[in-house]
Amino acid sequence: MNDTPTIAPVALERGTSDVLTKAEIRLAHREVRRHKMVAFALVVPLLLFLFFSFVAPIATMLHRGFYSPVVAQLIPNTLQSLATWDGQGQPDDAVLTNMAIDLKRLAADRTSGKLAAEINRNKPGASSVVKSSARKLRRTDDADLAQNGATLLLAANKAWADPLMWRAVQKSGDTYTDGFYLTALDLERTFEGELQIREATQIYIKLYTKTLRMALIITLMCLILGYPLAYYLANAPSKTANLLMIFVLLPFWTSLLVRTTAWIALLQTNGVVNSFLTGVGITSEPLDMLYTEFSTIIAMTHILLPFMILPLYSVMKGIDPTLMRAAMSMGARPIPAFIKIYLPNTMPGLSAGALLVFIISVGYYITPALVGGTDGQMISNIIAFHMQQSNNWGLAAALGSMLLILILTLYWVYDHLVGTDNIKLG
Amino acid sequence: MQKFPAYYTIWHKLGVYALKYTAWLVLFFLIVPIVVIIPLSFNAEPYFTFTRGMVTLDPAAYSTRWYDAVVTNPNWMLAIKNSFIIGFFATIVATVLGTLAAVGLSSQYMPYKRVIMALMLSPMIVPSIIVAAGMFFFFTKFGLAGSFVGLVIAHAALGVPFVIITVTATLSGFDRSLYHAGLSMGASPLKTFFDVVMPLIRPGVISGAMFAFVTSFDEVVVVLFLAGPGQRTIPRQMFSGLREQINPTILAVATLLILVSVAFLITLEFLRRRSERLRGLEDHG
Amino acid sequence: MKTTTMIAGAALGALLASTAMAEELTVVSFGGAYGAAQKKHMIDPYTAKTGTKILFEDYSGGIAEIKAQVEAGNIQWDVVDIEVIDLERACSEGLLEVIPASVLAPGADGTPGAQDFIPAAIANECGVGNIVWTIIYAYNEKTIGSVKPNSIGDFFNTKKIVGKRAMRKRPQVNLEWALIADGVPVAKVYEVLATEAGQARAFAKLDTIKDDIVWFDSWSQVPQLLNDGGAVMGQSANGRIFDAIKKDGKPFKMVWDAHVYDLDVWAVVKGSKKKDLAYDFISFAAGTKPLAGMPDVAYGPTRKSSMVLVDPSVIPDLPTSHLDEGLKADGIFWADYGESLGEKFNEWMLK
C-alpha cells in the first residue's frame, strides 16, 4: 500500500490529462483531510488506551530511577542543618542533635527502617547504625535530647563521628539523584563529584555482558538448529511439510510455562535424561544439569526456536528451488554454491529470526528464574530481585531503563532491517 | 530411496541424508519435551520421572491422582476460573481497539503510520519485566494493582500487537475501493465498517483475538507483580508450584494446557484456510 | 451473536461474583506439611465456625513481600505467619499492625491469655505466638554414604561428607552456622557477627562449601531435594523432616547440633483493610485447641494450656526438648543487620 497520500482518489478518477480547477483541488484536499481524520479517529482509542496502560507505566518507571524523595521527607531538619557542613570532620553538634531528635521520632513512627535502608545504599553497613541508634534513642527524654542530643547520638553509636557516615546521609537526602543509574553502571560519585568505578562491588556490567553473551549463544543455537530444519521443510513436498510444521507450531502455541516444566522434568537430578543416561550406563552418577546456565540456554533455545524457523521457512519457500540445482548442474560445488547463492537469498528471514530471538532472549525472565539456579540468571532476574526481594525500586528502575534502551535500539534496527509491518504470526 | 540427479556426487548424496536426519533430530528436540509430559502426568508416584513400572507398562504405575488433585484443589480451580475471566475481557478490549486501529493503520491516508505502528507493536517487544515493573508503579497509584480491572487492562495492552498484526495482514489483501465505495455512497463510516469491511476481515479478527487470549492466558510476569492472592491465574499457580513444591499436579495441568494448544492450532489452521478461500487466494503453499 | 452475548453475560456475572468474593481474609504461611497442619487445625475450623472464607497463600518467609506491599500502598495480605527472626525488623519498620491485647484469648483452662503464652511468644507488640520450631539439618540415610554427619562442622566439611548441601537462600541461620562451624562458641555468635571481621569470617567459611550448595527458597523443597538426590543433606525446618519420616516413611535423619530455634507468630500487615477480621482470626488460631494441633508436624505450641493436650510420644521430637543443644535466633540482631547482611549475602551469591 502507498504511504504518500498526496494524490486524492478524486483526482485519480479524473485522469491526468484534465486540468483541475482550484475548487476541485480544494475539494480533493478536503477529501484527503477527511480520510486522514477517519483513519486517525480509528487509531485514537487504542493510542489513548496504550498511553494509559503502557507508555505512562514505563515513563513512571524511568522517573523512578531518578526520583528518591524518602530521606528528604523523613529527616528534613537534619538535612537542612547539614547543608552548611563542609564535608570534613564531625558536623556541628546542632546537626547531631537534629539527627537524634529525628531518629527518636522515626523510631516512634516505626519508619527508622526506611531511613536505614536508604542510607545503607550509599554506605553499606550504615543500616545497622541507624536502626540501633534509633532503638536506643527511642527511650530518651525529649528535654534531655534537645540539650544533649549530640552526646546521646554518639553514645548510641560512635559511627556518627565518622564524616563518611554524614556524607552518606547528605547524599541520600537528594530528591533527584543519578545515583541509581550510576550504580546500575557500576559507577559512583566521589564526594568531590568525580565519577569512579564503584568500590564495593561491580556486578551489573558483568551481568549485562553475561546476558548479552547468553542471548547470543541462544540465537546461534536457534540458527544452527533452525536453518537446516527450515531448509528441509521448505524443500519437502507440500504434504510432508505441512504435517511436520505441526511439530514446529505445537511448541510455539504451547504455554512457555508448560515447556519450562518439561525441561525441569527432563533435566532434574532424578529426571528423565539422567535416568536414561545412568540406565544405559553412559554415566554412573547423575549429572547436575538443572539450575545451571546450561539448562537456561537449552530451555530457552527450545522455547525460541520457532521464532527462528518460521521467518526462515517463509523466506526459503519463496526461493526458486531450481536456483541451486542450476548452479550445481553447471558444475558449482555444493558448499560454495550454497554460500554464494542460497545464503544471501535467505538473509531477510535470517536477520528477522535472529534479531527477534535475540531481542526476546535479552529480556527473558521466566525460564532463567525457574531453571537458571544462581549462575543462569539474566538481567531481568536481577531487576525482579530488586523489585521483590531487596525492595530497591530506584535501582530496579535504573536497570530496567537501561534494558529498555538496549531493547529499543535493537527494535529500531529490526524496524529498519526487517520492518515491523513484516512481522508474521504462524 | 530418494532419486538423485545424475551430477550428484556421493558426498552430495550424503549431504542430503545428513540434512534430512538433522532436520528430524531438530523436530525431535522440539516435540519430545512436550510429549514426555503427557505420560508423566499419569505417574502414580509423586515424581517427575518414569518409574520402572511405567517403563514396563504396569497399569498400577499409572493413575489419575494428579488430575483429581487439580480438580479438588480450590486454588487451582480459582486459578483456572480467573485465567478464563481475565483472558476473556482482555481479549475483548484488545480485539475491539486493535481491530479499529488496524483498519485505520491500513488506510493509505494514515499520518505518522510508521511511528504509530512501531508504538503499537512495542508491547510485544518490550521485556515483560519492564512492563510489569512500570505497571506496578503506575497502577498502584490508581488502586488498580491487585484488581481484576488492572490485570485486564495490562493483558489487553499486551494482546494488542497480535490483533494489529493479524488484522493488518487480512486487510492487506482487501480491496479498499469497496470501503471507499461504501463511504462515497453516503453510508456512515461505522455502518460501512460493519457491513463491508468486517465480514472480510473476520478471520483475521478471530485469529487476532485468539492470539490475544493466549497471550493473556499464558502471561505470568505481569500477574506476579500486579495480582493479589484472589487473582491467581494458571501460569502464576504453575510458577509458584515450580519454584516451591514440584509435584506432578503441575504436569497434569500442563497436559491439559497442551490439549488447549492443540485445539487452538486446529482452529487457527481452519481459519487460515477459510480466510484464503474468502480472499480468493490460491494455496500459497 | 446471541451466544456471544450469553458468554459475555456469564463472564461478567463471574467477574462480579469474584469481586464480591474479595470480602475474604487472606492468610499467608509457609505451605507444605506445616501449611497442611495449619489448614486442618486453624483455617478450616475457623471457616466452619464463622463462615468467613479464607484465601490461604504460601510464601517463603522474609519481609520483602510485606515491605513491597506496604511501601507501594498495595496491601494484598491480611494475616501473615512470620518468623520471630524477621518479626522485630518488620515491626520496627512499620510493616505490621500493633496487635491489641484483647486478641489474646484466655486458655481453655481459663488462664488469661497474657499468662497462658510463653513470654517470648508475645514479647513483640506486633505478633501473637504460634509455634516454637527450629532449623536443623537432615540427611538421607540412603544417599549419604558410610560416614554419617553429626555436627555443624560436618555440614561444612566437604571432605568428610561429599555431595550437595541444600541451604535456604538468605543470610539468616547460614551465617550463624558458618561461624559455629568455624569454631565460634554458640553463645558468642551474634557478638562476632556484629563485627566486620566476624562477617568476613562467616562468608569465608561459606566460601569453602559454595560450590556444593544447592539453594532453595521454600522449606517445602528440602524433603524433595533429599528424596530425589538433589542434595545429600539439607537445612530444614524440623517439622518438614519429621513429617517426611513419619508420614511418608522417608529414611531421613535429623542432626540437632547447633540447631537455631525460633518462634513463629501471627501478625497483621499494616494497612490491611480487614484488620478486625484479621484479629478475630488470630484470636481463634492462637487458641488452645488449634495450637495443640501443631505437634502433628513436631512444632511446639506457644501456649502452656495446649501442651496438656499434646500426645506425649511426640514430645521428644519437639524443639523444646533440645534447647540445650541449640541457639536462639536473635530477632533484634537481625532487625539491625538484616538489611546490610542481606545485601552482602546477595553480592556474595553473585560473585
Short mmCIF file of N, CA and C in Angstrom, two decimals, chain C residues 210-298:
data_model
loop_
_atom_site.label_atom_id
_atom_site.label_comp_id
_atom_site.label_asym_id
_atom_site.label_seq_id
_atom_site.Cartn_x
_atom_site.Cartn_y
_atom_site.Cartn_z
N LYS C 210 30.77 -23.26 48.94
CA LYS C 210 29.87 -22.59 47.99
C LYS C 210 29.53 -23.47 46.78
N ASP C 211 30.55 -24.17 46.26
CA ASP C 211 30.30 -24.98 45.06
C ASP C 211 29.43 -26.20 45.35
N ASP C 212 29.26 -26.51 46.63
CA ASP C 212 28.49 -27.71 46.97
C ASP C 212 27.11 -27.38 47.52
N ILE C 213 26.73 -26.11 47.39
CA ILE C 213 25.42 -25.72 47.93
C ILE C 213 24.35 -25.75 46.86
N VAL C 214 23.20 -26.32 47.21
CA VAL C 214 22.01 -26.16 46.38
C VAL C 214 21.13 -25.18 47.13
N TRP C 215 20.75 -24.08 46.49
CA TRP C 215 19.94 -23.09 47.20
C TRP C 215 18.47 -23.39 47.00
N PHE C 216 17.69 -23.16 48.03
CA PHE C 216 16.25 -23.29 47.88
C PHE C 216 15.58 -22.07 48.49
N ASP C 217 14.35 -21.83 48.08
CA ASP C 217 13.61 -20.69 48.60
C ASP C 217 12.64 -21.11 49.69
N SER C 218 12.00 -22.23 49.45
CA SER C 218 10.90 -22.61 50.33
C SER C 218 11.25 -23.88 51.08
N TRP C 219 10.82 -23.94 52.33
CA TRP C 219 11.09 -25.12 53.15
C TRP C 219 10.54 -26.39 52.51
N SER C 220 9.46 -26.26 51.74
CA SER C 220 8.87 -27.47 51.16
C SER C 220 9.82 -28.18 50.20
N GLN C 221 10.82 -27.46 49.72
CA GLN C 221 11.69 -28.08 48.72
C GLN C 221 12.66 -29.09 49.32
N VAL C 222 12.93 -28.97 50.64
CA VAL C 222 14.01 -29.78 51.21
C VAL C 222 13.73 -31.29 51.20
N PRO C 223 12.56 -31.72 51.69
CA PRO C 223 12.32 -33.17 51.66
C PRO C 223 12.45 -33.72 50.24
N GLN C 224 12.01 -32.91 49.28
CA GLN C 224 12.11 -33.32 47.89
C GLN C 224 13.56 -33.45 47.43
N LEU C 225 14.37 -32.44 47.79
CA LEU C 225 15.78 -32.49 47.40
C LEU C 225 16.48 -33.69 48.01
N LEU C 226 16.17 -33.97 49.28
CA LEU C 226 16.79 -35.12 49.94
C LEU C 226 16.31 -36.41 49.29
N ASN C 227 15.05 -36.43 48.94
CA ASN C 227 14.45 -37.64 48.40
C ASN C 227 14.98 -37.97 47.02
N ASP C 228 15.06 -36.94 46.14
CA ASP C 228 15.43 -37.28 44.76
C ASP C 228 16.93 -37.17 44.52
N GLY C 229 17.70 -37.00 45.59
CA GLY C 229 19.15 -36.99 45.42
C GLY C 229 19.71 -35.64 45.00
N GLY C 230 18.87 -34.61 44.96
CA GLY C 230 19.35 -33.28 44.63
C GLY C 230 20.34 -32.77 45.68
N ALA C 231 20.24 -33.30 46.89
CA ALA C 231 21.18 -32.95 47.95
C ALA C 231 21.31 -34.15 48.89
N VAL C 232 22.50 -34.34 49.48
CA VAL C 232 22.65 -35.44 50.44
C VAL C 232 22.24 -35.01 51.83
N MET C 233 22.39 -33.71 52.10
CA MET C 233 21.87 -33.20 53.37
C MET C 233 21.36 -31.78 53.14
N GLY C 234 20.48 -31.38 54.02
CA GLY C 234 19.88 -30.08 53.78
C GLY C 234 19.35 -29.46 55.05
N GLN C 235 19.46 -28.12 55.06
CA GLN C 235 18.91 -27.34 56.16
C GLN C 235 17.39 -27.42 56.05
N SER C 236 16.73 -27.54 57.19
CA SER C 236 15.28 -27.62 57.09
C SER C 236 14.62 -27.22 58.39
N ALA C 237 13.37 -26.80 58.27
CA ALA C 237 12.55 -26.66 59.46
C ALA C 237 12.29 -28.08 59.97
N ASN C 238 12.40 -28.28 61.27
CA ASN C 238 12.34 -29.66 61.77
C ASN C 238 11.05 -30.38 61.41
N GLY C 239 9.95 -29.62 61.34
CA GLY C 239 8.66 -30.25 61.08
C GLY C 239 8.56 -30.93 59.72
N ARG C 240 9.24 -30.33 58.73
CA ARG C 240 9.17 -30.89 57.38
C ARG C 240 9.81 -32.27 57.34
N ILE C 241 10.93 -32.40 58.04
CA ILE C 241 11.64 -33.67 58.04
C ILE C 241 10.84 -34.69 58.86
N PHE C 242 10.35 -34.22 60.01
CA PHE C 242 9.52 -35.07 60.87
C PHE C 242 8.35 -35.65 60.07
N ASP C 243 7.69 -34.78 59.33
CA ASP C 243 6.54 -35.20 58.53
C ASP C 243 6.95 -36.22 57.46
N ALA C 244 8.10 -35.96 56.81
CA ALA C 244 8.55 -36.88 55.76
C ALA C 244 8.88 -38.25 56.34
N ILE C 245 9.45 -38.24 57.56
CA ILE C 245 9.81 -39.52 58.20
C ILE C 245 8.53 -40.23 58.64
N LYS C 246 7.68 -39.51 59.35
CA LYS C 246 6.51 -40.14 59.96
C LYS C 246 5.47 -40.52 58.91
N LYS C 247 5.15 -39.57 58.05
CA LYS C 247 4.03 -39.83 57.14
C LYS C 247 4.44 -40.60 55.90
N ASP C 248 5.59 -40.24 55.32
CA ASP C 248 5.98 -40.89 54.07
C ASP C 248 7.04 -41.97 54.29
N GLY C 249 7.45 -42.15 55.54
CA GLY C 249 8.43 -43.20 55.83
C GLY C 249 9.77 -43.01 55.14
N LYS C 250 10.19 -41.75 54.99
CA LYS C 250 11.46 -41.49 54.33
C LYS C 250 12.62 -41.81 55.27
N PRO C 251 13.74 -42.27 54.71
CA PRO C 251 14.91 -42.62 55.54
C PRO C 251 15.74 -41.39 55.89
N PHE C 252 15.10 -40.38 56.44
CA PHE C 252 15.82 -39.15 56.79
C PHE C 252 16.23 -39.17 58.26
N LYS C 253 17.31 -38.48 58.53
CA LYS C 253 17.80 -38.41 59.90
C LYS C 253 18.11 -36.95 60.23
N MET C 254 17.68 -36.50 61.42
CA MET C 254 17.92 -35.10 61.79
C MET C 254 19.19 -34.97 62.61
N VAL C 255 19.91 -33.88 62.42
CA VAL C 255 21.07 -33.59 63.26
C VAL C 255 20.73 -32.34 64.07
N TRP C 256 20.73 -32.50 65.39
CA TRP C 256 20.27 -31.41 66.25
C TRP C 256 21.39 -30.46 66.66
N ASP C 257 22.62 -30.79 66.32
CA ASP C 257 23.73 -29.96 66.78
C ASP C 257 23.56 -28.51 66.28
N ALA C 258 23.65 -27.57 67.20
CA ALA C 258 23.57 -26.14 66.90
C ALA C 258 22.35 -25.78 66.06
N HIS C 259 21.24 -26.43 66.33
CA HIS C 259 20.03 -26.02 65.64
C HIS C 259 19.66 -24.61 66.09
N VAL C 260 19.06 -23.85 65.20
CA VAL C 260 18.71 -22.47 65.53
C VAL C 260 17.20 -22.41 65.73
N TYR C 261 16.78 -22.30 66.99
CA TYR C 261 15.36 -22.35 67.24
C TYR C 261 14.76 -20.95 67.32
N ASP C 262 13.51 -20.91 66.98
CA ASP C 262 12.85 -19.63 66.84
C ASP C 262 11.36 -19.85 67.07
N LEU C 263 10.63 -18.74 67.12
CA LEU C 263 9.19 -18.84 67.23
C LEU C 263 8.57 -18.34 65.93
N ASP C 264 7.39 -18.79 65.67
CA ASP C 264 6.59 -18.22 64.60
C ASP C 264 5.42 -17.54 65.26
N VAL C 265 5.06 -16.37 64.74
CA VAL C 265 3.90 -15.69 65.31
C VAL C 265 2.95 -15.28 64.19
N TRP C 266 1.74 -14.98 64.59
CA TRP C 266 0.78 -14.41 63.66
C TRP C 266 0.91 -12.89 63.73
N ALA C 267 0.88 -12.24 62.57
CA ALA C 267 0.94 -10.78 62.55
C ALA C 267 -0.03 -10.27 61.49
N VAL C 268 -0.37 -8.98 61.57
CA VAL C 268 -1.29 -8.38 60.61
C VAL C 268 -0.53 -7.32 59.81
N VAL C 269 -0.64 -7.40 58.50
CA VAL C 269 0.08 -6.45 57.64
C VAL C 269 -0.51 -5.05 57.83
N LYS C 270 0.39 -4.07 58.00
CA LYS C 270 -0.02 -2.69 58.22
C LYS C 270 -0.89 -2.20 57.07
N GLY C 271 -2.03 -1.66 57.40
CA GLY C 271 -2.91 -1.11 56.36
C GLY C 271 -3.90 -2.13 55.82
N SER C 272 -3.94 -3.31 56.42
CA SER C 272 -4.91 -4.31 55.98
C SER C 272 -6.32 -3.73 56.11
N LYS C 273 -7.12 -3.95 55.07
CA LYS C 273 -8.47 -3.40 55.10
C LYS C 273 -9.39 -4.23 56.00
N LYS C 274 -8.91 -5.43 56.36
CA LYS C 274 -9.77 -6.29 57.18
C LYS C 274 -9.12 -6.55 58.53
N LYS C 275 -8.63 -5.48 59.11
CA LYS C 275 -7.89 -5.58 60.36
C LYS C 275 -8.67 -6.33 61.44
N ASP C 276 -9.93 -5.96 61.62
CA ASP C 276 -10.70 -6.56 62.73
C ASP C 276 -10.95 -8.03 62.50
N LEU C 277 -11.25 -8.36 61.25
CA LEU C 277 -11.43 -9.76 60.90
C LEU C 277 -10.13 -10.52 61.14
N ALA C 278 -9.02 -9.87 60.80
CA ALA C 278 -7.71 -10.48 60.98
C ALA C 278 -7.46 -10.77 62.46
N TYR C 279 -7.78 -9.80 63.32
CA TYR C 279 -7.58 -10.02 64.75
C TYR C 279 -8.45 -11.17 65.24
N ASP C 280 -9.66 -11.22 64.73
CA ASP C 280 -10.57 -12.28 65.14
C ASP C 280 -10.00 -13.64 64.77
N PHE C 281 -9.45 -13.70 63.56
CA PHE C 281 -8.86 -14.97 63.13
C PHE C 281 -7.68 -15.34 64.02
N ILE C 282 -6.81 -14.37 64.31
CA ILE C 282 -5.63 -14.66 65.12
C ILE C 282 -6.04 -15.13 66.51
N SER C 283 -7.04 -14.46 67.04
CA SER C 283 -7.52 -14.83 68.36
C SER C 283 -7.94 -16.29 68.39
N PHE C 284 -8.59 -16.71 67.28
CA PHE C 284 -9.02 -18.10 67.18
C PHE C 284 -7.83 -19.04 66.96
N ALA C 285 -6.99 -18.70 65.98
CA ALA C 285 -5.91 -19.59 65.57
C ALA C 285 -4.88 -19.77 66.69
N ALA C 286 -4.71 -18.74 67.53
CA ALA C 286 -3.74 -18.85 68.62
C ALA C 286 -4.43 -19.34 69.89
N GLY C 287 -5.58 -19.96 69.73
CA GLY C 287 -6.28 -20.53 70.87
C GLY C 287 -5.70 -21.88 71.28
N THR C 288 -6.13 -22.37 72.41
CA THR C 288 -5.56 -23.60 72.97
C THR C 288 -5.66 -24.78 72.01
N LYS C 289 -6.86 -24.99 71.46
CA LYS C 289 -7.06 -26.20 70.68
C LYS C 289 -6.33 -26.15 69.32
N PRO C 290 -6.49 -25.07 68.56
CA PRO C 290 -5.76 -25.05 67.28
C PRO C 290 -4.25 -25.22 67.48
N LEU C 291 -3.70 -24.56 68.49
CA LEU C 291 -2.25 -24.67 68.71
C LEU C 291 -1.86 -26.09 69.09
N ALA C 292 -2.75 -26.77 69.79
CA ALA C 292 -2.43 -28.13 70.22
C ALA C 292 -2.33 -29.08 69.02
N GLY C 293 -2.77 -28.63 67.86
CA GLY C 293 -2.66 -29.47 66.67
C GLY C 293 -1.30 -29.38 66.01
N MET C 294 -0.50 -28.38 66.36
CA MET C 294 0.76 -28.15 65.67
C MET C 294 1.80 -29.25 65.89
N PRO C 295 1.80 -29.94 67.05
CA PRO C 295 2.75 -31.04 67.19
C PRO C 295 2.55 -32.16 66.17
N ASP C 296 1.49 -32.13 65.40
CA ASP C 296 1.35 -33.03 64.24
C ASP C 296 2.60 -33.01 63.39
N VAL C 297 3.18 -31.81 63.27
CA VAL C 297 4.39 -31.67 62.47
C VAL C 297 5.57 -31.29 63.37
N ALA C 298 5.53 -31.74 64.63
CA ALA C 298 6.64 -31.57 65.57
C ALA C 298 6.98 -30.12 65.88
#
